[in-house]
GROMACS .gro file of C-alpha atoms in nm:
model
  492
    1UNK     CA    1  -4.911   5.623  -4.868
    2UNK     CA    2  -4.704   5.707  -4.562
    3UNK     CA    3  -4.342   5.815  -4.576
    4UNK     CA    4  -4.200   5.501  -4.417
    5UNK     CA    5  -4.202   5.128  -4.482
    6UNK     CA    6  -4.232   5.044  -4.110
    7UNK     CA    7  -4.545   4.858  -4.008
    8UNK     CA    8  -4.635   4.738  -4.357
    9UNK     CA    9  -4.817   4.401  -4.380
   10UNK     CA   10  -4.659   4.078  -4.504
   11UNK     CA   11  -4.591   4.044  -4.876
   12UNK     CA   12  -4.892   3.821  -4.961
   13UNK     CA   13  -5.134   4.075  -4.817
   14UNK     CA   14  -4.976   4.377  -4.987
   15UNK     CA   15  -4.935   4.189  -5.315
   16UNK     CA   16  -5.297   4.075  -5.302
   17UNK     CA   17  -5.406   4.438  -5.294
   18UNK     CA   18  -5.161   4.547  -5.564
   19UNK     CA   19  -5.259   4.285  -5.823
   20UNK     CA   20  -5.616   4.418  -5.819
   21UNK     CA   21  -5.496   4.766  -5.920
   22UNK     CA   22  -5.527   4.752  -6.300
   23UNK     CA   23  -5.365   5.092  -6.356
   24UNK     CA   24  -5.063   4.993  -6.145
   25UNK     CA   25  -5.023   4.667  -6.333
   26UNK     CA   26  -5.050   4.847  -6.666
   27UNK     CA   27  -4.784   5.103  -6.567
   28UNK     CA   28  -4.548   4.832  -6.447
   29UNK     CA   29  -4.602   4.605  -6.747
   30UNK     CA   30  -4.533   4.883  -6.995
   31UNK     CA   31  -4.223   5.012  -6.815
   32UNK     CA   32  -4.056   4.682  -6.728
   33UNK     CA   33  -4.108   4.529  -7.072
   34UNK     CA   34  -3.964   4.838  -7.238
   35UNK     CA   35  -3.657   4.848  -7.012
   36UNK     CA   36  -3.584   4.476  -7.039
   37UNK     CA   37  -3.599   4.483  -7.420
   38UNK     CA   38  -3.355   4.775  -7.438
   39UNK     CA   39  -3.122   4.607  -7.189
   40UNK     CA   40  -3.114   4.283  -7.387
   41UNK     CA   41  -3.016   4.476  -7.699
   42UNK     CA   42  -2.741   4.669  -7.519
   43UNK     CA   43  -2.595   4.355  -7.362
   44UNK     CA   44  -2.598   4.168  -7.694
   45UNK     CA   45  -2.354   4.425  -7.835
   46UNK     CA   46  -2.071   4.286  -7.618
   47UNK     CA   47  -1.930   3.949  -7.727
   48UNK     CA   48  -1.750   3.914  -7.392
   49UNK     CA   49  -2.050   3.991  -7.169
   50UNK     CA   50  -2.032   3.655  -6.991
   51UNK     CA   51  -1.664   3.710  -6.913
   52UNK     CA   52  -1.735   4.063  -6.787
   53UNK     CA   53  -2.010   3.920  -6.569
   54UNK     CA   54  -1.776   3.656  -6.427
   55UNK     CA   55  -1.509   3.921  -6.367
   56UNK     CA   56  -1.754   4.142  -6.179
   57UNK     CA   57  -1.859   3.853  -5.955
   58UNK     CA   58  -1.495   3.756  -5.891
   59UNK     CA   59  -1.393   4.112  -5.799
   60UNK     CA   60  -1.685   4.146  -5.560
   61UNK     CA   61  -1.613   3.808  -5.400
   62UNK     CA   62  -1.247   3.893  -5.349
   63UNK     CA   63  -1.336   4.232  -5.202
   64UNK     CA   64  -1.592   4.086  -4.962
   65UNK     CA   65  -1.341   3.824  -4.842
   66UNK     CA   66  -1.098   4.102  -4.748
   67UNK     CA   67  -1.351   4.376  -4.677
   68UNK     CA   68  -1.178   4.495  -4.359
   69UNK     CA   69  -0.850   4.549  -4.545
   70UNK     CA   70  -1.008   4.751  -4.827
   71UNK     CA   71  -1.223   4.961  -4.593
   72UNK     CA   72  -0.921   5.062  -4.386
   73UNK     CA   73  -0.733   5.143  -4.707
   74UNK     CA   74  -1.031   5.353  -4.822
   75UNK     CA   75  -1.046   5.540  -4.491
   76UNK     CA   76  -0.677   5.632  -4.511
   77UNK     CA   77  -0.707   5.750  -4.870
   78UNK     CA   78  -1.018   5.963  -4.805
   79UNK     CA   79  -0.858   6.120  -4.497
   80UNK     CA   80  -0.533   6.195  -4.682
   81UNK     CA   81  -0.736   6.365  -4.957
   82UNK     CA   82  -0.901   6.601  -4.708
   83UNK     CA   83  -1.224   6.411  -4.633
   84UNK     CA   84  -1.358   6.295  -4.297
   85UNK     CA   85  -1.474   5.937  -4.243
   86UNK     CA   86  -1.746   5.830  -3.998
   87UNK     CA   87  -1.847   5.472  -3.918
   88UNK     CA   88  -2.215   5.388  -3.857
   89UNK     CA   89  -2.308   5.049  -3.713
   90UNK     CA   90  -2.679   5.088  -3.787
   91UNK     CA   91  -2.944   5.323  -3.923
   92UNK     CA   92  -2.989   5.508  -3.595
   93UNK     CA   93  -2.621   5.591  -3.568
   94UNK     CA   94  -2.598   5.694  -3.934
   95UNK     CA   95  -2.897   5.927  -3.898
   96UNK     CA   96  -2.751   6.075  -3.580
   97UNK     CA   97  -2.417   6.142  -3.751
   98UNK     CA   98  -2.572   6.308  -4.056
   99UNK     CA   99  -2.809   6.516  -3.844
  100UNK     CA  100  -2.517   6.642  -3.634
  101UNK     CA  101  -2.310   6.725  -3.942
  102UNK     CA  102  -2.593   6.926  -4.099
  103UNK     CA  103  -2.664   7.112  -3.776
  104UNK     CA  104  -2.298   7.209  -3.749
  105UNK     CA  105  -2.332   7.396  -4.080
  106UNK     CA  106  -2.623   7.600  -3.944
  107UNK     CA  107  -2.840   7.511  -4.243
  108UNK     CA  108  -3.201   7.390  -4.220
  109UNK     CA  109  -3.246   7.276  -4.580
  110UNK     CA  110  -3.037   7.029  -4.778
  111UNK     CA  111  -3.041   6.878  -5.125
  112UNK     CA  112  -3.015   6.505  -5.184
  113UNK     CA  113  -2.888   6.292  -5.469
  114UNK     CA  114  -3.083   5.972  -5.538
  115UNK     CA  115  -2.957   5.719  -5.283
  116UNK     CA  116  -3.074   5.371  -5.185
  117UNK     CA  117  -2.873   5.372  -4.862
  118UNK     CA  118  -3.045   5.685  -4.732
  119UNK     CA  119  -3.383   5.536  -4.821
  120UNK     CA  120  -3.283   5.221  -4.633
  121UNK     CA  121  -3.211   5.409  -4.310
  122UNK     CA  122  -3.501   5.656  -4.338
  123UNK     CA  123  -3.270   5.958  -4.342
  124UNK     CA  124  -3.527   6.203  -4.481
  125UNK     CA  125  -3.763   6.128  -4.195
  126UNK     CA  126  -3.486   6.155  -3.935
  127UNK     CA  127  -3.376   6.493  -4.068
  128UNK     CA  128  -3.734   6.618  -4.086
  129UNK     CA  129  -3.780   6.524  -3.719
  130UNK     CA  130  -3.475   6.741  -3.643
  131UNK     CA  131  -3.623   7.038  -3.830
  132UNK     CA  132  -3.413   6.993  -4.145
  133UNK     CA  133  -3.590   6.988  -4.480
  134UNK     CA  134  -3.461   6.752  -4.749
  135UNK     CA  135  -3.531   6.821  -5.116
  136UNK     CA  136  -3.490   6.532  -5.360
  137UNK     CA  137  -3.328   6.630  -5.689
  138UNK     CA  138  -3.361   6.313  -5.897
  139UNK     CA  139  -3.672   6.356  -6.114
  140UNK     CA  140  -3.833   6.028  -6.012
  141UNK     CA  141  -3.747   6.079  -5.644
  142UNK     CA  142  -3.892   6.431  -5.669
  143UNK     CA  143  -4.217   6.285  -5.803
  144UNK     CA  144  -4.227   6.039  -5.514
  145UNK     CA  145  -4.154   6.308  -5.256
  146UNK     CA  146  -4.411   6.556  -5.388
  147UNK     CA  147  -4.670   6.278  -5.398
  148UNK     CA  148  -4.609   6.177  -5.032
  149UNK     CA  149  -4.526   5.838  -5.177
  150UNK     CA  150  -4.255   5.574  -5.149
  151UNK     CA  151  -4.012   5.453  -5.420
  152UNK     CA  152  -4.118   5.131  -5.588
  153UNK     CA  153  -3.821   5.058  -5.815
  154UNK     CA  154  -3.443   5.080  -5.773
  155UNK     CA  155  -3.374   5.261  -6.099
  156UNK     CA  156  -3.710   5.431  -6.162
  157UNK     CA  157  -3.862   5.504  -5.818
  158UNK     CA  158  -4.182   5.646  -5.971
  159UNK     CA  159  -4.234   5.360  -6.217
  160UNK     CA  160  -4.583   5.305  -6.073
  161UNK     CA  161  -4.694   5.654  -6.184
  162UNK     CA  162  -4.806   5.751  -6.534
  163UNK     CA  163  -4.769   6.092  -6.699
  164UNK     CA  164  -5.116   6.212  -6.601
  165UNK     CA  165  -5.056   6.133  -6.237
  166UNK     CA  166  -4.720   6.310  -6.243
  167UNK     CA  167  -4.875   6.625  -6.394
  168UNK     CA  168  -5.139   6.629  -6.120
  169UNK     CA  169  -4.875   6.586  -5.850
  170UNK     CA  170  -4.663   6.870  -5.988
  171UNK     CA  171  -4.962   7.101  -6.020
  172UNK     CA  172  -5.085   7.026  -5.671
  173UNK     CA  173  -4.763   7.009  -5.467
  174UNK     CA  174  -4.469   7.190  -5.630
  175UNK     CA  175  -4.559   7.524  -5.473
  176UNK     CA  176  -4.533   7.369  -5.125
  177UNK     CA  177  -4.164   7.290  -5.187
  178UNK     CA  178  -4.052   7.593  -5.386
  179UNK     CA  179  -4.122   7.723  -5.736
  180UNK     CA  180  -4.475   7.620  -5.845
  181UNK     CA  181  -4.554   7.429  -6.161
  182UNK     CA  182  -4.618   7.641  -6.474
  183UNK     CA  183  -4.978   7.734  -6.551
  184UNK     CA  184  -5.150   7.496  -6.790
  185UNK     CA  185  -4.890   7.222  -6.744
  186UNK     CA  186  -4.960   6.926  -6.976
  187UNK     CA  187  -4.854   6.564  -6.934
  188UNK     CA  188  -4.594   6.569  -7.213
  189UNK     CA  189  -4.253   6.442  -7.092
  190UNK     CA  190  -4.078   6.755  -7.219
  191UNK     CA  191  -4.305   6.989  -7.023
  192UNK     CA  192  -4.287   6.777  -6.709
  193UNK     CA  193  -3.906   6.768  -6.727
  194UNK     CA  194  -3.893   7.146  -6.781
  195UNK     CA  195  -4.119   7.205  -6.481
  196UNK     CA  196  -3.886   6.997  -6.265
  197UNK     CA  197  -3.580   7.175  -6.407
  198UNK     CA  198  -3.717   7.520  -6.323
  199UNK     CA  199  -3.825   7.402  -5.979
  200UNK     CA  200  -3.481   7.264  -5.894
  201UNK     CA  201  -3.258   7.528  -6.051
  202UNK     CA  202  -3.304   7.782  -5.771
  203UNK     CA  203  -3.240   7.512  -5.512
  204UNK     CA  204  -2.912   7.415  -5.676
  205UNK     CA  205  -2.788   7.774  -5.679
  206UNK     CA  206  -2.876   7.842  -5.316
  207UNK     CA  207  -2.793   7.511  -5.146
  208UNK     CA  208  -2.508   7.502  -4.896
  209UNK     CA  209  -2.533   7.131  -4.801
  210UNK     CA  210  -2.594   6.821  -5.014
  211UNK     CA  211  -2.628   6.454  -4.927
  212UNK     CA  212  -2.545   6.170  -5.162
  213UNK     CA  213  -2.475   5.802  -5.177
  214UNK     CA  214  -2.224   5.640  -5.413
  215UNK     CA  215  -2.230   5.359  -5.664
  216UNK     CA  216  -1.867   5.270  -5.598
  217UNK     CA  217  -1.574   5.369  -5.373
  218UNK     CA  218  -1.218   5.309  -5.498
  219UNK     CA  219  -1.002   5.202  -5.205
  220UNK     CA  220  -0.663   5.286  -5.358
  221UNK     CA  221  -0.738   5.657  -5.400
  222UNK     CA  222  -1.043   5.724  -5.181
  223UNK     CA  223  -1.246   5.821  -5.488
  224UNK     CA  224  -1.627   5.803  -5.483
  225UNK     CA  225  -1.831   5.748  -5.798
  226UNK     CA  226  -2.191   5.836  -5.882
  227UNK     CA  227  -2.344   5.744  -6.219
  228UNK     CA  228  -2.669   5.905  -6.336
  229UNK     CA  229  -2.866   6.011  -6.641
  230UNK     CA  230  -2.995   6.360  -6.556
  231UNK     CA  231  -2.710   6.574  -6.421
  232UNK     CA  232  -2.895   6.665  -6.102
  233UNK     CA  233  -2.651   6.456  -5.904
  234UNK     CA  234  -2.353   6.642  -6.048
  235UNK     CA  235  -2.510   6.975  -5.945
  236UNK     CA  236  -2.537   6.848  -5.588
  237UNK     CA  237  -2.185   6.706  -5.588
  238UNK     CA  238  -2.015   7.026  -5.708
  239UNK     CA  239  -2.211   7.339  -5.603
  240UNK     CA  240  -2.276   7.309  -5.225
  241UNK     CA  241  -2.010   7.398  -4.967
  242UNK     CA  242  -2.059   7.074  -4.770
  243UNK     CA  243  -2.111   6.725  -4.911
  244UNK     CA  244  -2.213   6.428  -4.695
  245UNK     CA  245  -2.209   6.084  -4.859
  246UNK     CA  246  -2.378   5.785  -4.692
  247UNK     CA  247  -2.251   5.462  -4.849
  248UNK     CA  248  -2.286   5.093  -4.765
  249UNK     CA  249  -1.956   4.928  -4.679
  250UNK     CA  250  -2.000   4.673  -4.958
  251UNK     CA  251  -1.970   4.944  -5.228
  252UNK     CA  252  -1.589   4.951  -5.208
  253UNK     CA  253  -1.376   4.819  -5.497
  254UNK     CA  254  -0.998   4.778  -5.462
  255UNK     CA  255  -0.863   4.959  -5.770
  256UNK     CA  256  -0.948   5.172  -6.073
  257UNK     CA  257  -0.890   4.868  -6.291
  258UNK     CA  258  -1.167   4.690  -6.099
  259UNK     CA  259  -1.393   4.994  -6.141
  260UNK     CA  260  -1.353   4.966  -6.519
  261UNK     CA  261  -1.540   4.634  -6.518
  262UNK     CA  262  -1.841   4.775  -6.330
  263UNK     CA  263  -1.861   5.087  -6.545
  264UNK     CA  264  -1.930   4.852  -6.834
  265UNK     CA  265  -2.169   4.623  -6.647
  266UNK     CA  266  -2.385   4.879  -6.468
  267UNK     CA  267  -2.508   5.114  -6.744
  268UNK     CA  268  -2.601   4.836  -6.985
  269UNK     CA  269  -2.786   4.644  -6.713
  270UNK     CA  270  -2.971   4.943  -6.570
  271UNK     CA  271  -3.046   5.212  -6.829
  272UNK     CA  272  -2.945   5.001  -7.132
  273UNK     CA  273  -2.681   5.260  -7.222
  274UNK     CA  274  -2.321   5.196  -7.327
  275UNK     CA  275  -2.216   5.460  -7.076
  276UNK     CA  276  -2.405   5.674  -6.828
  277UNK     CA  277  -2.446   6.035  -6.948
  278UNK     CA  278  -2.302   6.160  -6.618
  279UNK     CA  279  -2.027   5.977  -6.431
  280UNK     CA  280  -1.912   6.196  -6.142
  281UNK     CA  281  -1.599   6.115  -5.942
  282UNK     CA  282  -1.450   6.305  -5.649
  283UNK     CA  283  -1.158   6.247  -5.416
  284UNK     CA  284  -1.168   6.437  -5.087
  285UNK     CA  285  -1.163   6.816  -5.128
  286UNK     CA  286  -0.975   7.054  -5.358
  287UNK     CA  287  -0.934   7.428  -5.299
  288UNK     CA  288  -1.152   7.627  -5.536
  289UNK     CA  289  -1.316   7.320  -5.689
  290UNK     CA  290  -1.629   7.160  -5.545
  291UNK     CA  291  -1.734   7.136  -5.180
  292UNK     CA  292  -1.497   7.271  -4.915
  293UNK     CA  293  -1.595   6.999  -4.668
  294UNK     CA  294  -1.653   6.632  -4.745
  295UNK     CA  295  -1.786   6.369  -4.501
  296UNK     CA  296  -1.811   5.997  -4.580
  297UNK     CA  297  -2.045   5.793  -4.359
  298UNK     CA  298  -1.970   5.422  -4.399
  299UNK     CA  299  -2.287   5.226  -4.326
  300UNK     CA  300  -2.300   4.872  -4.189
  301UNK     CA  301  -2.666   4.825  -4.085
  302UNK     CA  302  -2.663   4.445  -4.105
  303UNK     CA  303  -2.407   4.404  -4.382
  304UNK     CA  304  -2.141   4.232  -4.170
  305UNK     CA  305  -2.408   3.989  -4.050
  306UNK     CA  306  -2.498   3.909  -4.412
  307UNK     CA  307  -2.127   3.867  -4.483
  308UNK     CA  308  -2.112   3.590  -4.223
  309UNK     CA  309  -2.367   3.383  -4.418
  310UNK     CA  310  -2.170   3.184  -4.674
  311UNK     CA  311  -2.476   3.144  -4.901
  312UNK     CA  312  -2.651   3.476  -4.843
  313UNK     CA  313  -2.343   3.697  -4.867
  314UNK     CA  314  -2.357   3.697  -5.247
  315UNK     CA  315  -2.643   3.948  -5.215
  316UNK     CA  316  -2.374   4.201  -5.116
  317UNK     CA  317  -2.236   4.180  -5.470
  318UNK     CA  318  -2.542   4.374  -5.590
  319UNK     CA  319  -2.463   4.693  -5.786
  320UNK     CA  320  -2.826   4.815  -5.779
  321UNK     CA  321  -2.887   4.793  -6.154
  322UNK     CA  322  -3.252   4.673  -6.116
  323UNK     CA  323  -3.224   4.423  -6.402
  324UNK     CA  324  -3.376   4.153  -6.181
  325UNK     CA  325  -3.685   4.365  -6.115
  326UNK     CA  326  -3.752   4.417  -6.484
  327UNK     CA  327  -3.770   4.045  -6.563
  328UNK     CA  328  -3.947   3.927  -6.247
  329UNK     CA  329  -4.307   3.811  -6.305
  330UNK     CA  330  -4.387   3.860  -5.936
  331UNK     CA  331  -4.259   4.219  -5.925
  332UNK     CA  332  -4.438   4.302  -6.250
  333UNK     CA  333  -4.771   4.209  -6.096
  334UNK     CA  334  -4.724   4.308  -5.732
  335UNK     CA  335  -4.518   4.627  -5.770
  336UNK     CA  336  -4.245   4.754  -5.543
  337UNK     CA  337  -4.442   4.876  -5.244
  338UNK     CA  338  -4.553   4.522  -5.156
  339UNK     CA  339  -4.194   4.437  -5.055
  340UNK     CA  340  -4.205   4.691  -4.771
  341UNK     CA  341  -3.845   4.795  -4.822
  342UNK     CA  342  -3.623   5.038  -5.008
  343UNK     CA  343  -3.507   4.730  -5.200
  344UNK     CA  344  -3.800   4.581  -5.394
  345UNK     CA  345  -3.806   4.288  -5.632
  346UNK     CA  346  -3.590   3.975  -5.627
  347UNK     CA  347  -3.282   4.146  -5.481
  348UNK     CA  348  -3.496   4.296  -5.205
  349UNK     CA  349  -3.641   3.954  -5.127
  350UNK     CA  350  -3.292   3.829  -5.037
  351UNK     CA  351  -3.121   4.149  -4.918
  352UNK     CA  352  -3.385   4.292  -4.684
  353UNK     CA  353  -3.429   3.977  -4.467
  354UNK     CA  354  -3.053   3.964  -4.420
  355UNK     CA  355  -3.021   4.332  -4.327
  356UNK     CA  356  -3.330   4.345  -4.105
  357UNK     CA  357  -3.365   3.982  -3.994
  358UNK     CA  358  -3.677   3.767  -4.029
  359UNK     CA  359  -3.842   3.838  -3.695
  360UNK     CA  360  -4.137   4.028  -3.847
  361UNK     CA  361  -4.411   3.881  -4.063
  362UNK     CA  362  -4.314   4.108  -4.353
  363UNK     CA  363  -3.945   4.016  -4.355
  364UNK     CA  364  -4.016   3.645  -4.302
  365UNK     CA  365  -4.252   3.649  -4.601
  366UNK     CA  366  -4.007   3.807  -4.848
  367UNK     CA  367  -3.810   3.488  -4.933
  368UNK     CA  368  -4.143   3.346  -5.055
  369UNK     CA  369  -4.208   3.641  -5.288
  370UNK     CA  370  -4.078   3.446  -5.587
  371UNK     CA  371  -4.172   3.171  -5.829
  372UNK     CA  372  -3.804   3.059  -5.844
  373UNK     CA  373  -3.816   3.086  -6.224
  374UNK     CA  374  -3.449   3.192  -6.234
  375UNK     CA  375  -3.490   3.487  -6.471
  376UNK     CA  376  -3.329   3.717  -6.214
  377UNK     CA  377  -3.011   3.509  -6.202
  378UNK     CA  378  -2.988   3.503  -6.582
  379UNK     CA  379  -2.980   3.883  -6.610
  380UNK     CA  380  -2.779   3.971  -6.297
  381UNK     CA  381  -2.456   4.141  -6.412
  382UNK     CA  382  -2.264   4.005  -6.111
  383UNK     CA  383  -2.418   3.655  -6.124
  384UNK     CA  384  -2.601   3.657  -5.791
  385UNK     CA  385  -2.784   3.324  -5.767
  386UNK     CA  386  -3.099   3.478  -5.622
  387UNK     CA  387  -3.306   3.155  -5.636
  388UNK     CA  388  -3.039   2.975  -5.434
  389UNK     CA  389  -3.042   3.245  -5.166
  390UNK     CA  390  -3.423   3.251  -5.160
  391UNK     CA  391  -3.437   2.878  -5.089
  392UNK     CA  392  -3.165   2.919  -4.825
  393UNK     CA  393  -3.359   3.197  -4.652
  394UNK     CA  394  -3.682   2.998  -4.667
  395UNK     CA  395  -3.501   2.721  -4.481
  396UNK     CA  396  -3.388   2.973  -4.221
  397UNK     CA  397  -3.742   3.104  -4.176
  398UNK     CA  398  -3.888   2.755  -4.141
  399UNK     CA  399  -3.625   2.624  -3.902
  400UNK     CA  400  -3.606   2.931  -3.680
  401UNK     CA  401  -3.329   2.930  -3.420
  402UNK     CA  402  -3.065   3.187  -3.334
  403UNK     CA  403  -2.910   3.436  -3.570
  404UNK     CA  404  -2.696   3.748  -3.548
  405UNK     CA  405  -2.882   4.060  -3.658
  406UNK     CA  406  -2.691   4.390  -3.652
  407UNK     CA  407  -2.436   4.261  -3.405
  408UNK     CA  408  -2.686   4.114  -3.157
  409UNK     CA  409  -2.789   3.754  -3.106
  410UNK     CA  410  -3.162   3.714  -3.151
  411UNK     CA  411  -3.409   3.428  -3.159
  412UNK     CA  412  -3.585   3.377  -3.490
  413UNK     CA  413  -3.923   3.222  -3.438
  414UNK     CA  414  -4.041   2.980  -3.704
  415UNK     CA  415  -4.305   3.149  -3.915
  416UNK     CA  416  -4.664   3.064  -3.832
  417UNK     CA  417  -4.822   2.795  -4.046
  418UNK     CA  418  -4.496   2.613  -4.114
  419UNK     CA  419  -4.541   2.329  -3.860
  420UNK     CA  420  -4.697   2.101  -4.122
  421UNK     CA  421  -4.424   2.192  -4.372
  422UNK     CA  422  -4.150   2.107  -4.122
  423UNK     CA  423  -4.318   1.773  -4.043
  424UNK     CA  424  -4.347   1.693  -4.415
  425UNK     CA  425  -3.980   1.776  -4.475
  426UNK     CA  426  -3.872   1.552  -4.186
  427UNK     CA  427  -4.086   1.268  -4.321
  428UNK     CA  428  -3.944   1.317  -4.671
  429UNK     CA  429  -3.590   1.310  -4.535
  430UNK     CA  430  -3.658   0.979  -4.358
  431UNK     CA  431  -3.808   0.824  -4.672
  432UNK     CA  432  -3.519   0.939  -4.892
  433UNK     CA  433  -3.273   0.787  -4.644
  434UNK     CA  434  -3.445   0.445  -4.669
  435UNK     CA  435  -3.445   0.306  -5.026
  436UNK     CA  436  -3.695   0.027  -4.955
  437UNK     CA  437  -3.946   0.269  -4.808
  438UNK     CA  438  -3.892   0.498  -5.108
  439UNK     CA  439  -3.953   0.212  -5.354
  440UNK     CA  440  -4.268   0.105  -5.172
  441UNK     CA  441  -4.398   0.459  -5.166
  442UNK     CA  442  -4.329   0.509  -5.536
  443UNK     CA  443  -4.506   0.183  -5.626
  444UNK     CA  444  -4.807   0.287  -5.420
  445UNK     CA  445  -4.811   0.632  -5.583
  446UNK     CA  446  -4.785   0.474  -5.929
  447UNK     CA  447  -5.076   0.238  -5.867
  448UNK     CA  448  -5.300   0.514  -5.731
  449UNK     CA  449  -5.198   0.793  -5.967
  450UNK     CA  450  -5.515   0.773  -6.172
  451UNK     CA  451  -5.716   0.837  -5.858
  452UNK     CA  452  -5.575   1.189  -5.817
  453UNK     CA  453  -5.874   1.431  -5.830
  454UNK     CA  454  -5.861   1.731  -6.064
  455UNK     CA  455  -5.915   1.953  -5.758
  456UNK     CA  456  -5.771   1.909  -5.412
  457UNK     CA  457  -6.000   1.937  -5.110
  458UNK     CA  458  -5.966   2.184  -4.821
  459UNK     CA  459  -5.672   2.427  -4.821
  460UNK     CA  460  -5.534   2.267  -5.138
  461UNK     CA  461  -5.835   2.387  -5.337
  462UNK     CA  462  -5.691   2.739  -5.377
  463UNK     CA  463  -5.384   2.584  -5.540
  464UNK     CA  464  -5.570   2.372  -5.792
  465UNK     CA  465  -5.825   2.644  -5.874
  466UNK     CA  466  -5.560   2.822  -6.080
  467UNK     CA  467  -5.357   2.521  -6.199
  468UNK     CA  468  -5.422   2.217  -6.415
  469UNK     CA  469  -5.316   1.875  -6.296
  470UNK     CA  470  -5.031   1.761  -6.527
  471UNK     CA  471  -5.129   1.502  -6.784
  472UNK     CA  472  -5.039   1.149  -6.673
  473UNK     CA  473  -4.791   0.952  -6.886
  474UNK     CA  474  -4.907   0.623  -7.033
  475UNK     CA  475  -4.718   0.421  -6.770
  476UNK     CA  476  -4.508   0.484  -6.459
  477UNK     CA  477  -4.133   0.528  -6.505
  478UNK     CA  478  -4.056   0.209  -6.311
  479UNK     CA  479  -4.281   0.002  -6.540
  480UNK     CA  480  -4.124   0.162  -6.847
  481UNK     CA  481  -3.773   0.089  -6.719
  482UNK     CA  482  -3.855  -0.273  -6.637
  483UNK     CA  483  -4.017  -0.323  -6.978
  484UNK     CA  484  -3.737  -0.160  -7.181
  485UNK     CA  485  -3.424  -0.226  -6.973
  486UNK     CA  486  -3.514  -0.523  -6.754
  487UNK     CA  487  -3.461  -0.550  -6.379
  488UNK     CA  488  -3.619  -0.352  -6.098
  489UNK     CA  489  -3.741  -0.013  -6.218
  490UNK     CA  490  -3.493   0.265  -6.153
  491UNK     CA  491  -3.260   0.060  -5.931
  492UNK     CA  492  -2.986   0.044  -6.194
   0.00000   0.00000   0.00000
């Protein structure tokens, strides 16, 4: 597996390969079922969960409507607290800013807290190209990095690996990045965790520069928040002399009172805990406490374009809990790598095409990476209607036309193979606009319904090979209506 998502094939091709990997499917099935069961139990403890969920969605919606106001307020607060704020329009600019900031320290090695935003922009690769080595400190991210792999889950990036694979990775690669794995390392979780702890401890004590993201940014005070379960993030946020945080502009919340809602929603939806073991908060810099220098890089990278889409913008409410991944039947079978993005699963299927556009085959295929079962919407702690956005993006892919992607107007070409679909939709629209034609068509379909073959010919055969034709009712609805209610069937 290469270290970048660029150039990956469309979702159907990658998923087709993944579903034939029995070990991958077994790992995913075991992990996702376990996480979803624990989450359901944790959520059931709160009698006001639905009201918390509605509150989270409302706060996010209000913030997104006035995003410019809250971002300017955040910038002032961070600056007044001793931090420095940088604005990055896209991934290239963000990587250039971070590279310059690290070079100014004179260091050639940095530590990194688990961060989706830095995965999104390919920061590790950009720093490596500049001669700067990045060491991941989150256990799962460390596993992925040592294995020359890519994350496949938002919460558990190494969810596709089992204990035996992790032991082999540690034994083979730890020495290349620092302290080697202990002799005779077994695959017990305790021994694996201890090997990682020993490997990282020296790095924590020697590091001068760390890079993080943030789960939330509080506009009124300029405070950044990182929640985690291991404590590695806190080591990175407090010990180094310089801290650089790369955060998407949608992560801002107006007040501490608003933050309270999300600190209840996030842990229960992600790790199924009442509260995260480590909740780290910092505001600028303080003499003698924590980093001496703090930089905040505010990342756009397509977010303002997504904000302009009245249907798609709800994806920006996402708090990266991964609950949607754990209930998705498509993700469970295809795995995260098939999505070709730092954001896998249902949220990735709606977020990635909005951030990157749908010009490539991979990005145009993502809105179709769903059965539209709705399970993702049911568990989302901020009530993102993912099925609605998926259908909306499918329409955009089929229709093509112009769109704004990262501040530039671009032409979206209709995806190949959709000409017949577009013609069928136009024909259906005409029929639905003409009641007489609709009635005639329904009568004809009713009279010929018993002639439907159990298998369709040609391209339709692949569809019917794995599906049964629904059992036919005793009589058509129109006949039933006329017999029981009188009058023309269905017209009343």
